[in-house]
Amino acid sequence: MLKAPLSVAKSEGQWFIPSTLLSRVHAEQRHDGEFWALWADIDEPDGVTFEEMKERSRDCIPGAFMAYTSKSATEERQKARILIPLASPVSGAEWPVYQKILNDKLQSVGITPDRATERTGQPCYLPNRGDFYQHHTHKTGLLEPSTCWGDELAEEMERQAEEEAQAKAAKLKPRPASLAGAEGGIIDKVNAAFEMEGELQARGYIKMGRRYLSPQSSTKTPGVIVLESEGRQIAYSHHGETDPLSQLNHSGHALDMFDVICCLDYAGDVQQAIPALASLVDPDGQKQRQREYMAAKDTPRADISAVIDEPEQVDSPKAPSPAGVDLLTPPGIAGEICRYMKLTARRPRPELYPFAALQLMALVGRKRRSIYTNKLNLMTLAIAPTAAGKEKAQDGVKRMAHEQYCSNLIHGNAGSFRDLIYNLLDGDGASLYIVDEVHSFFDSIKSGKAQNYESKMEAEILTMNTTELYTFRGMEKRALTEIYQKHVKQLEKAVEDAGEDEEKAVQMERALDKAQRRLDWLENGLPDPFFSMMGHSVPERLDAFIKLDNISSGFLGRTLITRCPDTRAKLRRTPVDEHELAECELNITTGLAEIRRSGCTVAATDEAADYLDECIDWYEDDDQLNHHIAGGIYARAPEHLYRVATILALETGTITLEHARYAHALVRRSIEDVSYILLKAYSDSDGAQEKQVMQHARQTIHRNCKTTGLPLSRLKHLVTKPKGWEEMQARDMTRDRFSELIDRMMTAGELEKQVEGKRERYISRAAV
């Protein structure tokens, strides 16, 4: 196969597991497998050529090996695999350790392997010729691992035993003494009700033997150990700072089931986690506690919690966890579009790019369908400070749409409902509005002084975005029919006049077909119009649009929203990597062209379909669907879920679990952003309650302290700005609530202070 490889799509390529046991189940291979080869997967060559890999491999592999480039290898990225036949077999228990030793040795000579090969059930793809193919066989004696690497095996086994001993010796993470009585009982019930293995895997942790790999791990080496201690399961993370669990047990503390859920789902906020989990493990007791709490309130304004908190769930489906999904890096071609925008942005604002990528892909693939939806229309609003880099997302979509011959369908704004209609017809049933400073557009249609032609625009937008058959009003129908009838007659005459000029005749016939198609639409309706809007504006203007009235009108329910941090990224002053940029542009051009050419209906894998069903079960549960304030948003969530998953899958034609998980995470984050903005508005109102003000403050810190963090002075300005904070502080001037909040978040491991010389910055270590 090395000399005469296959040349087929990767999905059709041959693969094997170097074990005599015919199973892909990791646990079965670890227990009963008999392995006759080791292998390495170099998926990120980092500039190392295949020739260099051969030479370096000879230095660290004491035996024969075979090497070949993979299907997706290019001359610029010479990805490869290395196979090492063994002189004698090794057991499934020892094999992952030998794989780690091999990967460590390759790493030591500058070859970066994919650590997923340390999983006993990981398939190895055999030679499959791509655009760039090379192979090599190093002929010498076969590797006898127990002889050549016996010392390394013993050392690694000893290290793993020490890690497990360390985890066993670790004390459970201490909790505040205040967590007693009912709260302490809830923690005990959570520990008894949940099972560590399933909960870790549900949050993106991958089981590899007896260990788990964090979804945030960059080394791809499993570092989470699960053990039994005092009758309950505990977890101990040896990952670095990338793993949230390691932030909580860096002081030598192990984590029980409650700690893990609290850390991964509630950013370490015990006070937030307890009431939410109480609804699952002690619903009757929680209802009684809530009744007692509400009865003790001296103001009816406590109802705001119904706006900002997730609905109570008693005997309800559990929401699939979005943990482990990187929202800034969508899968497939969408991720490449985001990478292109980040590479070329002068002031990066990566939170904006996923919406731009989805809008572009939907426009290019607007005629495609999936088993879930016939419409790829999107309404997206992105909120970011002025001069924060919003123009890159807008310009990127316009430029790439031009390369795919559909930039004529993009409009900057509309002045009236007739303008919307005419643009839709001129675009052959398709329009995408990219509107900067979109608050001005909304102000004009929402104003009490709006003209009749402006006030009708909101209803027109919602109809065009959702209807399966758009019908025209009598007035527009009569006026436009007369215009197009004249145009048809002119084109019919032009076809006759073309005579033997075949090129002109074809051109006129196409124009005639288009005009006749418009007449048919005017008479019988336009099926499945493509109408999308991508709006951007600043928090000071667009936050005010996120209010309860616009939930009731249905506008917010039909819209995906992202609320960027209140800070700006630094101006990028380094040159663009032209090689990476060219590769990215080629991937985008190829992917979008495939989307445009393909006419297949998008299907879904069984795994993805099951996951989407779980999401829909949760959105359709009565607690969400009929929520007295946010029900309109949850009711539209399934539509968003199906559309986003379909758009992501346009390139391949099949929705995968990765597509489904990203779509769910994006929709959930949009709902969370709406909740945050409503909470922000409440915190800035008269008589705001302390609990909600502090909740807003904590979320503000997390949202603005990602990546490089913020200095304390800037953080204090953002947190103490709302009117509710000023009123709360005025009620007791002896307390410094801001310092208390910072200390509490640092103690919980949510916030970390980094000091570089005289510079101090606070960085969030938890996701909101």
mmCIF file of C-alpha atoms in Angstrom, residues 546-698:
data_model
loop_
_atom_site.group_PDB
_atom_site.id
_atom_site.type_symbol
_atom_site.label_atom_id
_atom_site.label_comp_id
_atom_site.label_asym_id
_atom_site.label_seq_id
_atom_site.Cartn_x
_atom_site.Cartn_y
_atom_site.Cartn_z
ATOM 1 C CA ILE A 546 -33.202 44.066 24.206
ATOM 2 C CA LYS A 547 -36.325 44.549 26.284
ATOM 3 C CA LEU A 548 -39.463 42.656 27.174
ATOM 4 C CA ASP A 549 -41.598 44.417 24.527
ATOM 5 C CA ASN A 550 -39.422 43.046 21.752
ATOM 6 C CA ILE A 551 -39.617 39.536 23.207
ATOM 7 C CA SER A 552 -43.411 39.790 23.074
ATOM 8 C CA SER A 553 -43.387 41.087 19.472
ATOM 9 C CA GLY A 554 -41.437 38.028 18.338
ATOM 10 C CA PHE A 555 -38.466 40.005 17.015
ATOM 11 C CA LEU A 556 -35.981 38.818 19.642
ATOM 12 C CA GLY A 557 -37.235 35.237 19.422
ATOM 13 C CA ARG A 558 -36.305 35.212 15.734
ATOM 14 C CA THR A 559 -32.886 36.770 16.363
ATOM 15 C CA LEU A 560 -29.551 35.362 17.524
ATOM 16 C CA ILE A 561 -27.603 37.826 19.658
ATOM 17 C CA THR A 562 -24.018 38.129 20.810
ATOM 18 C CA ARG A 563 -22.941 40.648 23.446
ATOM 19 C CA CYS A 564 -19.193 41.293 23.213
ATOM 20 C CA PRO A 565 -17.088 42.416 26.191
ATOM 21 C CA ASP A 566 -17.103 46.140 26.987
ATOM 22 C CA THR A 567 -13.374 46.366 26.282
ATOM 23 C CA ARG A 568 -11.433 46.585 23.013
ATOM 24 C CA ALA A 569 -8.661 44.311 21.834
ATOM 25 C CA LYS A 570 -5.212 45.765 21.226
ATOM 26 C CA LEU A 571 -4.366 46.920 17.702
ATOM 27 C CA ARG A 572 -2.492 44.181 15.854
ATOM 28 C CA ARG A 573 0.815 45.524 14.579
ATOM 29 C CA THR A 574 2.514 42.335 13.412
ATOM 30 C CA PRO A 575 2.527 41.465 9.685
ATOM 31 C CA VAL A 576 -0.044 39.012 8.410
ATOM 32 C CA ASP A 577 1.286 35.490 7.894
ATOM 33 C CA GLU A 578 0.863 35.415 4.117
ATOM 34 C CA HIS A 579 1.362 31.653 3.914
ATOM 35 C CA GLU A 580 -1.357 30.943 6.478
ATOM 36 C CA LEU A 581 -3.615 33.546 4.891
ATOM 37 C CA ALA A 582 -3.250 32.026 1.417
ATOM 38 C CA GLU A 583 -4.021 28.551 2.784
ATOM 39 C CA CYS A 584 -7.057 29.902 4.606
ATOM 40 C CA GLU A 585 -8.375 31.727 1.523
ATOM 41 C CA LEU A 586 -7.958 28.601 -0.617
ATOM 42 C CA ASN A 587 -9.893 26.505 1.921
ATOM 43 C CA ILE A 588 -12.686 29.081 2.041
ATOM 44 C CA THR A 589 -12.941 29.465 -1.737
ATOM 45 C CA THR A 590 -13.012 25.701 -2.242
ATOM 46 C CA GLY A 591 -15.522 25.123 0.558
ATOM 47 C CA LEU A 592 -17.924 27.890 -0.519
ATOM 48 C CA ALA A 593 -17.754 26.781 -4.140
ATOM 49 C CA GLU A 594 -18.699 23.256 -3.050
ATOM 50 C CA ILE A 595 -21.626 24.647 -1.041
ATOM 51 C CA ARG A 596 -22.787 26.676 -4.051
ATOM 52 C CA ARG A 597 -22.499 23.804 -6.533
ATOM 53 C CA SER A 598 -24.021 21.056 -4.417
ATOM 54 C CA GLY A 599 -27.745 20.518 -4.462
ATOM 55 C CA CYS A 600 -27.982 17.603 -2.025
ATOM 56 C CA THR A 601 -30.316 17.656 0.941
ATOM 57 C CA VAL A 602 -28.395 17.854 4.210
ATOM 58 C CA ALA A 603 -28.854 14.717 6.333
ATOM 59 C CA ALA A 604 -27.707 13.951 9.900
ATOM 60 C CA THR A 605 -25.816 11.151 11.595
ATOM 61 C CA ASP A 606 -27.751 9.101 14.138
ATOM 62 C CA GLU A 607 -25.568 10.538 16.892
ATOM 63 C CA ALA A 608 -26.302 14.108 15.822
ATOM 64 C CA ALA A 609 -30.026 13.425 15.423
ATOM 65 C CA ASP A 610 -30.215 12.002 18.949
ATOM 66 C CA TYR A 611 -28.387 15.015 20.359
ATOM 67 C CA LEU A 612 -30.666 17.477 18.538
ATOM 68 C CA ASP A 613 -33.684 15.583 19.879
ATOM 69 C CA GLU A 614 -32.342 15.968 23.428
ATOM 70 C CA CYS A 615 -31.972 19.713 22.866
ATOM 71 C CA ILE A 616 -35.498 20.020 21.465
ATOM 72 C CA ASP A 617 -36.915 17.994 24.377
ATOM 73 C CA TRP A 618 -35.459 20.575 26.757
ATOM 74 C CA TYR A 619 -36.551 23.655 24.779
ATOM 75 C CA GLU A 620 -40.030 22.168 24.338
ATOM 76 C CA ASP A 621 -40.446 21.301 27.997
ATOM 77 C CA ASP A 622 -43.285 23.283 29.574
ATOM 78 C CA ASP A 623 -40.975 25.164 31.956
ATOM 79 C CA GLN A 624 -39.215 26.764 28.997
ATOM 80 C CA LEU A 625 -41.903 26.768 26.312
ATOM 81 C CA ASN A 626 -44.515 28.532 28.455
ATOM 82 C CA HIS A 627 -42.174 30.624 30.568
ATOM 83 C CA HIS A 628 -44.149 33.805 31.244
ATOM 84 C CA ILE A 629 -41.360 36.105 30.048
ATOM 85 C CA ALA A 630 -38.787 34.186 27.997
ATOM 86 C CA GLY A 631 -41.179 31.629 26.469
ATOM 87 C CA GLY A 632 -41.111 33.416 23.105
ATOM 88 C CA ILE A 633 -37.340 33.012 22.923
ATOM 89 C CA TYR A 634 -37.326 29.333 23.923
ATOM 90 C CA ALA A 635 -40.160 28.608 21.461
ATOM 91 C CA ARG A 636 -37.988 29.808 18.556
ATOM 92 C CA ALA A 637 -34.828 28.097 19.785
ATOM 93 C CA PRO A 638 -35.460 24.818 17.857
ATOM 94 C CA GLU A 639 -35.647 26.769 14.571
ATOM 95 C CA HIS A 640 -32.276 28.384 15.311
ATOM 96 C CA LEU A 641 -30.817 25.037 16.334
ATOM 97 C CA TYR A 642 -31.845 23.323 13.096
ATOM 98 C CA ARG A 643 -30.752 26.205 10.887
ATOM 99 C CA VAL A 644 -27.332 26.682 12.465
ATOM 100 C CA ALA A 645 -26.623 22.932 12.401
ATOM 101 C CA THR A 646 -27.723 22.762 8.753
ATOM 102 C CA ILE A 647 -25.596 25.747 7.698
ATOM 103 C CA LEU A 648 -22.511 24.283 9.384
ATOM 104 C CA ALA A 649 -23.095 21.008 7.502
ATOM 105 C CA LEU A 650 -23.572 22.553 4.032
ATOM 106 C CA GLU A 651 -19.957 21.794 3.150
ATOM 107 C CA THR A 652 -20.149 18.047 3.817
ATOM 108 C CA GLY A 653 -23.876 17.413 3.405
ATOM 109 C CA THR A 654 -24.199 15.694 6.793
ATOM 110 C CA ILE A 655 -24.853 17.169 10.243
ATOM 111 C CA THR A 656 -22.401 15.584 12.676
ATOM 112 C CA LEU A 657 -22.410 15.571 16.469
ATOM 113 C CA GLU A 658 -19.808 18.365 16.355
ATOM 114 C CA HIS A 659 -22.160 20.513 14.250
ATOM 115 C CA ALA A 660 -25.086 19.787 16.569
ATOM 116 C CA ARG A 661 -23.130 20.561 19.749
ATOM 117 C CA TYR A 662 -21.846 23.845 18.340
ATOM 118 C CA ALA A 663 -25.349 24.880 17.200
ATOM 119 C CA HIS A 664 -26.759 24.188 20.670
ATOM 120 C CA ALA A 665 -23.932 26.073 22.388
ATOM 121 C CA LEU A 666 -24.465 29.086 20.101
ATOM 122 C CA VAL A 667 -28.223 29.189 20.709
ATOM 123 C CA ARG A 668 -27.764 28.781 24.479
ATOM 124 C CA ARG A 669 -25.174 31.558 24.511
ATOM 125 C CA SER A 670 -27.558 33.857 22.632
ATOM 126 C CA ILE A 671 -30.236 33.253 25.256
ATOM 127 C CA GLU A 672 -27.679 33.894 28.000
ATOM 128 C CA ASP A 673 -26.656 37.173 26.355
ATOM 129 C CA VAL A 674 -30.282 38.320 26.231
ATOM 130 C CA SER A 675 -30.610 37.427 29.916
ATOM 131 C CA TYR A 676 -27.424 39.339 30.731
ATOM 132 C CA ILE A 677 -28.659 42.487 28.946
ATOM 133 C CA LEU A 678 -32.029 42.281 30.733
ATOM 134 C CA LEU A 679 -30.157 41.838 34.004
ATOM 135 C CA LYS A 680 -27.972 44.836 33.148
ATOM 136 C CA ALA A 681 -31.050 46.981 32.523
ATOM 137 C CA TYR A 682 -32.560 45.867 35.822
ATOM 138 C CA SER A 683 -29.335 46.606 37.714
ATOM 139 C CA ASP A 684 -29.423 50.131 36.320
ATOM 140 C CA SER A 685 -32.983 50.781 37.504
ATOM 141 C CA ASP A 686 -34.344 52.248 40.737
ATOM 142 C CA GLY A 687 -34.864 49.829 43.626
ATOM 143 C CA ALA A 688 -32.862 46.935 42.162
ATOM 144 C CA GLN A 689 -32.400 44.033 44.569
ATOM 145 C CA GLU A 690 -28.904 43.239 45.876
ATOM 146 C CA LYS A 691 -28.894 39.618 44.683
ATOM 147 C CA GLN A 692 -29.471 40.585 41.033
ATOM 148 C CA VAL A 693 -27.044 43.518 41.196
ATOM 149 C CA MET A 694 -24.303 41.235 42.511
ATOM 150 C CA GLN A 695 -25.164 38.608 39.899
ATOM 151 C CA HIS A 696 -24.791 41.229 37.165
ATOM 152 C CA ALA A 697 -21.477 42.352 38.661
ATOM 153 C CA ARG A 698 -20.081 38.816 38.662
#
